[in-house]
Amino acid sequence: MMEAKDGQAWLGTNGYGSRREEDGVCHDDSATPVRANTVDELHSLQRKPQVVEDRHRLQLQSISASLASMTCGIGPKLVNGDPARKKEMAGKAVTHHQHHITVPTITVSDSDLKFTHVLYNLSPSELYEHAIKYEKGSFITSSGALATLSGAKTGRSPRDKRVVKDETTDDLWWGKGSPNIEMDEQTFLINRERAVDYLNSLDKVFVNDQFLNWDPNNRIKVRIISARAYHSLFMHNMCIRPTYEELENFGEPDFTIYNAGQFPCNRYTHYMTSSTSIDLNLKRREMVILGTRYAGEMKKGLFSVMHYLMPKKQILSLHSGCNMGRGGDVALFFGLSGTGKTTLSTDRNRILIGDDEHCWSDNGISNIEGGCYAKCIDLSQEKEPDIWDAIKFGTVLENVVFDEHSREVDYTEKSVTENTRAAYPIEYIANAKIPCVGPHPKNVILLACDAFGVLPPVSKLSHAQTMYHFISGYTALVAGTEDGIKEPQATFSACFGAAFIMLHPTRYAAMLADKMNKHGATGWLVNTGWIGGR
């Protein structure tokens, strides 16, 4: 391609606008030049291979099926690309006006006449552009990270989480003490329809096709359909990013999220207690989000799904950080959000496998996620240099406060929330292990942020003591992690993650005891809170 004098790109018949010389004879390939005003027009002139066109068509068909309405026909027609760019291109095209007047006969629903543009697996740069241009409250900070706001909800809403109770979920943990609040399938479909109708009403939706679990034998394909670029970038960072070849052969997802968090649920719908609802249907392999834009609901919702699917394969799912010494010794760090999992697992002297969610199979340990979700309150370069360095272009900063002119973030400021967060790909940590897998753990460390100063700093545990502390899960719920929590509160969270487990805690504890005995792991209790009284 050469630049013409009038600023237009010229293409010769060989597609390169060049002259080639063979056997001493100069062949002019620049005959019959084709002009294009923009790169998009230039690309449109280049014929796509049929296999690529077929793949795009199948992608759209699959996404269209995901967004199909249960009651209103098939939903809108889905097309690839940014509607703003298509309008811009259409404005430059020459239009020929015809004066024929016709009266169309409409035999389909209004939704069938609408086009919704699918923005499929966009790059971080593209998502930055969409967030800054269209989403109020999105800015680039001095480090290059994207700062954004999650709206009124700045933490998870566990009391608004529902799970469909049906014949496939008889073995779930139900009843007193369980985080699983039941709903029926009809109510789920009502909320699903509300979410799908909202997404179908938009000019564009963001679609991510990604993976969970770095163990290739047990990975899960997930599709996230959302309305915000910020949510798409968040999940791009937090899930495992497929290669181009893997994306071409992705096929149908194993689980789908419909994130319509900008739109509330109907509070008069059965089982609803507020305008927020996070609904899981394990039989349909679907999750619906209404009434909250806090991105952590997607991450933890998928974690709940893994807590259901993995034990069925005799794989233990764990709410833990994980790192490995240079000699291959793996350590697990159990604990609730804010107790130190991310900080302790991100150690410059050890290799990071993951900061929050893992699976322990017969092959060893594997990270569920492709990124880290670190708390940012009081973050400093001196105390946590690796996390500090990871906050750069591509990282999402949630609900932080920054200087209006310099765009430097004040991590001590908590006027929006104490639960300020950074979501970044795991490879942003210099000593991360890619792929994020390791041998069987040698140390199992239970973290308790004790708000009352009762627990000793470090305790070595027998296997029986390890199971006791694992099932009881004593810690303090720290401010900001959940909506409405302002001060530390003593709590007992089974398996150090009761909000996410799907089966009875003893099921996970029995699997942990079996694996620790089999592989000779040692249990520890570490107090990351107050020592020696308040």
Tab-separated table of C-alpha atoms in Angstrom, residues 110-394:
chain	number	residue	atom	x	y	z
A	110	ASP	CA	-40.314	-4.875	16.959
A	111	SER	CA	-37.322	-6.615	18.513
A	112	ASP	CA	-36.866	-8.680	15.348
A	113	LEU	CA	-36.396	-5.457	13.358
A	114	LYS	CA	-33.649	-4.079	15.599
A	115	PHE	CA	-29.902	-4.480	15.126
A	116	THR	CA	-27.688	-4.971	18.160
A	117	HIS	CA	-23.969	-4.685	17.473
A	118	VAL	CA	-21.770	-7.327	19.070
A	119	LEU	CA	-18.367	-6.125	20.269
A	120	TYR	CA	-16.646	-9.487	20.521
A	121	ASN	CA	-13.505	-10.086	22.603
A	122	LEU	CA	-12.231	-6.540	22.175
A	123	SER	CA	-8.667	-5.665	23.115
A	124	PRO	CA	-7.948	-3.554	26.226
A	125	SER	CA	-7.168	-0.554	24.001
A	126	GLU	CA	-10.560	-0.793	22.310
A	127	LEU	CA	-12.319	-1.209	25.641
A	128	TYR	CA	-10.507	1.862	27.005
A	129	GLU	CA	-11.864	3.891	24.093
A	130	HIS	CA	-15.429	2.723	24.682
A	131	ALA	CA	-15.258	3.290	28.444
A	132	ILE	CA	-13.823	6.793	28.221
A	133	LYS	CA	-16.100	7.871	25.383
A	134	TYR	CA	-19.397	6.422	26.585
A	135	GLU	CA	-19.199	5.632	30.317
A	136	LYS	CA	-19.377	8.530	32.732
A	137	GLY	CA	-16.770	8.377	35.473
A	138	SER	CA	-14.113	6.536	33.448
A	139	PHE	CA	-10.644	8.110	33.283
A	140	ILE	CA	-7.030	7.163	32.532
A	141	THR	CA	-4.861	7.588	35.622
A	142	SER	CA	-1.209	8.685	35.657
A	143	SER	CA	-0.063	5.035	35.769
A	144	GLY	CA	-2.097	4.196	32.651
A	145	ALA	CA	-4.766	2.202	34.509
A	146	LEU	CA	-8.457	2.759	33.765
A	147	ALA	CA	-10.254	4.246	36.772
A	148	THR	CA	-14.004	3.708	36.830
A	149	LEU	CA	-16.998	3.660	39.156
A	150	SER	CA	-19.194	0.678	39.938
A	151	GLY	CA	-22.226	2.783	40.837
A	152	ALA	CA	-24.244	2.662	44.040
A	153	LYS	CA	-23.044	-0.850	44.924
A	154	THR	CA	-19.345	-0.917	45.796
A	155	GLY	CA	-19.309	-4.459	47.181
A	156	ARG	CA	-21.057	-7.778	46.753
A	157	SER	CA	-24.700	-8.264	47.775
A	158	PRO	CA	-24.772	-11.845	49.169
A	159	ARG	CA	-28.317	-11.466	50.519
A	160	ASP	CA	-29.539	-10.847	46.963
A	161	LYS	CA	-27.952	-13.978	45.498
A	162	ARG	CA	-30.378	-16.748	44.478
A	163	VAL	CA	-29.937	-20.313	43.208
A	164	VAL	CA	-32.603	-22.232	41.301
A	165	LYS	CA	-33.714	-25.262	43.314
A	166	ASP	CA	-34.632	-28.185	41.057
A	167	GLU	CA	-33.898	-31.881	40.567
A	168	THR	CA	-30.270	-31.185	39.614
A	169	THR	CA	-29.495	-29.290	42.830
A	170	ASP	CA	-30.768	-31.757	45.431
A	171	ASP	CA	-27.222	-32.248	46.712
A	172	LEU	CA	-26.614	-28.520	47.289
A	173	TRP	CA	-26.281	-27.102	50.784
A	174	TRP	CA	-29.718	-25.689	51.620
A	175	GLY	CA	-31.237	-24.421	54.839
A	176	LYS	CA	-29.892	-22.723	57.956
A	177	GLY	CA	-26.392	-21.317	57.594
A	178	SER	CA	-26.264	-21.916	53.849
A	179	PRO	CA	-25.449	-19.054	51.447
A	180	ASN	CA	-27.736	-20.671	48.859
A	181	ILE	CA	-31.112	-18.927	48.933
A	182	GLU	CA	-33.540	-20.796	46.729
A	183	MET	CA	-35.703	-19.584	43.864
A	184	ASP	CA	-37.787	-21.478	41.323
A	185	GLU	CA	-37.029	-21.743	37.617
A	186	GLN	CA	-40.051	-19.663	36.598
A	187	THR	CA	-38.774	-16.703	38.639
A	188	PHE	CA	-35.315	-17.177	37.156
A	189	LEU	CA	-36.779	-17.054	33.643
A	190	ILE	CA	-38.647	-13.853	34.508
A	191	ASN	CA	-35.380	-12.226	35.596
A	192	ARG	CA	-33.536	-13.701	32.625
A	193	GLU	CA	-36.137	-12.245	30.279
A	194	ARG	CA	-35.797	-8.860	31.951
A	195	ALA	CA	-32.002	-8.948	31.540
A	196	VAL	CA	-32.129	-10.176	27.939
A	197	ASP	CA	-34.759	-7.589	26.991
A	198	TYR	CA	-32.557	-4.871	28.439
A	199	LEU	CA	-29.451	-6.097	26.605
A	200	ASN	CA	-31.449	-6.432	23.387
A	201	SER	CA	-32.634	-2.833	23.695
A	202	LEU	CA	-29.041	-1.540	23.500
A	203	ASP	CA	-27.229	-0.498	20.343
A	204	LYS	CA	-24.232	-2.590	21.362
A	205	VAL	CA	-23.293	-5.341	23.778
A	206	PHE	CA	-19.866	-6.601	24.814
A	207	VAL	CA	-19.232	-10.339	24.570
A	208	ASN	CA	-16.268	-12.152	26.130
A	209	ASP	CA	-15.549	-15.821	25.372
A	210	GLN	CA	-12.916	-17.042	27.848
A	211	PHE	CA	-11.792	-19.942	30.025
A	212	LEU	CA	-11.701	-20.895	33.701
A	213	ASN	CA	-9.041	-23.220	35.168
A	214	TRP	CA	-5.488	-23.443	33.824
A	215	ASP	CA	-5.657	-27.245	33.964
A	216	PRO	CA	-6.403	-28.028	30.285
A	217	ASN	CA	-8.167	-31.280	31.223
A	218	ASN	CA	-10.702	-29.528	33.435
A	219	ARG	CA	-11.125	-26.026	32.040
A	220	ILE	CA	-14.548	-24.456	31.562
A	221	LYS	CA	-15.643	-22.259	28.628
A	222	VAL	CA	-17.543	-19.153	29.761
A	223	ARG	CA	-19.365	-16.412	27.852
A	224	ILE	CA	-19.997	-13.022	29.464
A	225	ILE	CA	-22.546	-10.701	27.827
A	226	SER	CA	-22.497	-7.219	29.330
A	227	ALA	CA	-23.478	-3.624	28.647
A	228	ARG	CA	-20.360	-1.861	29.958
A	229	ALA	CA	-16.855	-1.752	28.524
A	230	TYR	CA	-15.561	-1.680	32.099
A	231	HIS	CA	-17.193	-5.052	32.810
A	232	SER	CA	-15.794	-6.525	29.607
A	233	LEU	CA	-12.264	-5.327	30.457
A	234	PHE	CA	-12.637	-6.581	34.036
A	235	MET	CA	-13.520	-10.083	32.843
A	236	HIS	CA	-10.855	-9.923	30.125
A	237	ASN	CA	-8.385	-9.519	32.991
A	238	MET	CA	-9.936	-11.953	35.464
A	239	CYS	CA	-10.674	-14.938	33.207
A	240	ILE	CA	-8.121	-16.863	31.161
A	241	ARG	CA	-7.584	-15.201	27.787
A	242	PRO	CA	-7.831	-17.607	24.829
A	243	THR	CA	-5.331	-17.555	22.000
A	244	TYR	CA	-6.524	-16.673	18.513
A	245	GLU	CA	-6.612	-20.360	17.562
A	246	GLU	CA	-8.536	-21.281	20.738
A	247	LEU	CA	-11.055	-18.531	20.022
A	248	GLU	CA	-11.558	-19.806	16.480
A	249	ASN	CA	-12.463	-23.237	17.850
A	250	PHE	CA	-14.282	-22.011	20.974
A	251	GLY	CA	-17.698	-23.423	20.056
A	252	GLU	CA	-20.571	-23.258	22.533
A	253	PRO	CA	-19.854	-22.017	26.075
A	254	ASP	CA	-20.295	-24.214	29.144
A	255	PHE	CA	-21.692	-21.290	31.144
A	256	THR	CA	-23.130	-17.878	30.253
A	257	ILE	CA	-23.482	-14.648	32.260
A	258	TYR	CA	-26.082	-12.021	31.354
A	259	ASN	CA	-24.922	-8.842	33.089
A	260	ALA	CA	-27.732	-6.282	32.926
A	261	GLY	CA	-26.615	-4.625	36.144
A	262	GLN	CA	-27.713	-1.140	35.059
A	263	PHE	CA	-31.315	-2.375	35.039
A	264	PRO	CA	-33.093	-3.307	38.301
A	265	CYS	CA	-35.087	-6.420	38.935
A	266	ASN	CA	-38.791	-6.083	39.629
A	267	ARG	CA	-39.063	-5.957	43.420
A	268	TYR	CA	-42.575	-7.401	43.258
A	269	THR	CA	-41.307	-10.578	41.594
A	270	HIS	CA	-41.426	-13.621	43.876
A	271	TYR	CA	-38.254	-14.137	46.003
A	272	MET	CA	-36.994	-10.582	45.352
A	273	THR	CA	-36.112	-8.486	48.428
A	274	SER	CA	-34.563	-5.452	46.724
A	275	SER	CA	-33.898	-4.055	43.248
A	276	THR	CA	-30.752	-6.226	43.086
A	277	SER	CA	-30.730	-9.887	42.131
A	278	ILE	CA	-27.878	-12.252	41.242
A	279	ASP	CA	-29.384	-15.514	40.013
A	280	LEU	CA	-27.722	-18.872	39.252
A	281	ASN	CA	-29.374	-21.642	37.263
A	282	LEU	CA	-27.049	-24.650	37.299
A	283	LYS	CA	-29.251	-26.778	35.037
A	284	ARG	CA	-29.354	-24.112	32.322
A	285	ARG	CA	-25.709	-23.138	33.062
A	286	GLU	CA	-26.662	-19.461	33.219
A	287	MET	CA	-26.256	-16.498	35.561
A	288	VAL	CA	-28.312	-13.280	35.525
A	289	ILE	CA	-27.248	-10.003	37.158
A	290	LEU	CA	-29.755	-7.185	37.749
A	291	GLY	CA	-29.528	-4.037	39.839
A	292	THR	CA	-25.783	-3.946	40.592
A	293	ARG	CA	-22.816	-2.865	38.503
A	294	TYR	CA	-20.191	-4.154	40.940
A	295	ALA	CA	-17.937	-6.292	38.733
A	296	GLY	CA	-16.994	-8.648	41.560
A	297	GLU	CA	-20.428	-10.291	41.290
A	298	MET	CA	-19.358	-11.851	37.964
A	299	LYS	CA	-16.065	-13.112	39.335
A	300	LYS	CA	-17.559	-14.641	42.483
A	301	GLY	CA	-20.596	-15.965	40.625
A	302	LEU	CA	-18.322	-18.025	38.403
A	303	PHE	CA	-16.400	-19.135	41.482
A	304	SER	CA	-19.663	-20.505	42.920
A	305	VAL	CA	-20.187	-22.397	39.668
A	306	MET	CA	-16.710	-23.941	39.983
A	307	HIS	CA	-17.503	-24.900	43.590
A	308	TYR	CA	-20.384	-26.935	42.147
A	309	LEU	CA	-18.781	-28.418	39.025
A	310	MET	CA	-15.285	-29.336	40.258
A	311	PRO	CA	-16.180	-31.537	43.294
A	312	LYS	CA	-18.322	-33.629	40.944
A	313	LYS	CA	-15.013	-34.511	39.242
A	314	GLN	CA	-13.340	-35.190	42.628
A	315	ILE	CA	-11.444	-31.912	42.274
A	316	LEU	CA	-11.292	-29.654	45.352
A	317	SER	CA	-12.152	-25.999	44.668
A	318	LEU	CA	-10.484	-23.586	47.077
A	319	HIS	CA	-10.880	-19.938	48.102
A	320	SER	CA	-7.159	-19.441	48.452
A	321	GLY	CA	-4.059	-17.721	47.182
A	322	CYS	CA	-1.143	-19.858	46.044
A	323	ASN	CA	2.564	-19.461	45.420
A	324	MET	CA	5.612	-21.665	44.979
A	325	GLY	CA	9.161	-21.509	46.254
A	326	ARG	CA	12.158	-21.826	43.948
A	327	GLY	CA	12.493	-25.422	45.059
A	328	GLY	CA	8.954	-26.312	44.020
A	329	ASP	CA	7.286	-26.147	47.453
A	330	VAL	CA	3.707	-24.897	47.017
A	331	ALA	CA	1.787	-23.002	49.725
A	332	LEU	CA	-1.969	-22.353	49.863
A	333	PHE	CA	-3.329	-19.266	51.655
A	334	PHE	CA	-6.971	-19.535	52.734
A	335	GLY	CA	-8.899	-16.473	53.813
A	336	LEU	CA	-11.776	-14.110	53.145
A	337	SER	CA	-11.368	-10.945	51.097
A	338	GLY	CA	-9.163	-8.492	52.944
A	339	THR	CA	-7.359	-11.032	55.143
A	340	GLY	CA	-4.112	-10.986	53.171
A	341	LYS	CA	-4.368	-13.691	50.495
A	342	THR	CA	-3.289	-11.437	47.635
A	343	THR	CA	-0.560	-9.679	49.637
A	344	LEU	CA	0.981	-12.891	51.012
A	345	SER	CA	0.727	-14.868	47.787
A	346	THR	CA	2.341	-11.991	45.846
A	347	ASP	CA	5.849	-12.400	47.285
A	348	ARG	CA	8.938	-11.384	45.303
A	349	ASN	CA	10.863	-14.306	46.787
A	350	ARG	CA	8.303	-16.830	45.552
A	351	ILE	CA	6.548	-17.592	42.245
A	352	LEU	CA	2.884	-16.543	42.060
A	353	ILE	CA	0.387	-19.175	40.886
A	354	GLY	CA	-2.740	-17.202	41.820
A	355	ASP	CA	-4.216	-14.870	44.395
A	356	ASP	CA	-7.769	-16.056	45.098
A	357	GLU	CA	-9.275	-19.166	43.456
A	358	HIS	CA	-7.718	-22.591	42.859
A	359	CYS	CA	-8.408	-26.256	42.152
A	360	TRP	CA	-6.550	-29.170	43.737
A	361	SER	CA	-6.763	-32.251	41.519
A	362	ASP	CA	-4.787	-35.477	41.224
A	363	ASN	CA	-2.411	-33.559	38.931
A	364	GLY	CA	-1.623	-30.859	41.507
A	365	ILE	CA	-2.782	-27.274	41.921
A	366	SER	CA	-4.191	-24.996	39.210
A	367	ASN	CA	-5.420	-21.412	39.213
A	368	ILE	CA	-9.050	-20.917	38.180
A	369	GLU	CA	-8.518	-17.350	36.994
A	370	GLY	CA	-6.330	-15.415	34.591
A	371	GLY	CA	-5.882	-12.343	36.773
A	372	CYS	CA	-5.692	-10.840	40.251
A	373	TYR	CA	-8.202	-8.703	42.152
A	374	ALA	CA	-6.271	-6.776	44.785
A	375	LYS	CA	-7.630	-4.446	47.446
A	376	CYS	CA	-6.095	-0.994	47.036
A	377	ILE	CA	-6.863	0.759	50.295
A	378	ASP	CA	-3.595	2.165	51.725
A	379	LEU	CA	-1.599	0.555	48.915
A	380	SER	CA	1.998	1.748	48.765
A	381	GLN	CA	5.012	1.003	46.588
A	382	GLU	CA	7.149	0.273	49.643
A	383	LYS	CA	4.817	-2.292	51.232
A	384	GLU	CA	3.497	-4.033	48.107
A	385	PRO	CA	5.831	-3.262	45.169
A	386	ASP	CA	4.576	-6.047	42.876
A	387	ILE	CA	0.929	-5.015	43.127
A	388	TRP	CA	1.953	-1.352	42.740
A	389	ASP	CA	3.882	-2.146	39.554
A	390	ALA	CA	0.959	-4.174	38.168
A	391	ILE	CA	-1.300	-1.105	38.157
A	392	LYS	CA	-0.597	0.110	34.633
A	393	PHE	CA	-2.246	0.215	31.202
A	394	GLY	CA	-4.852	-2.541	31.018
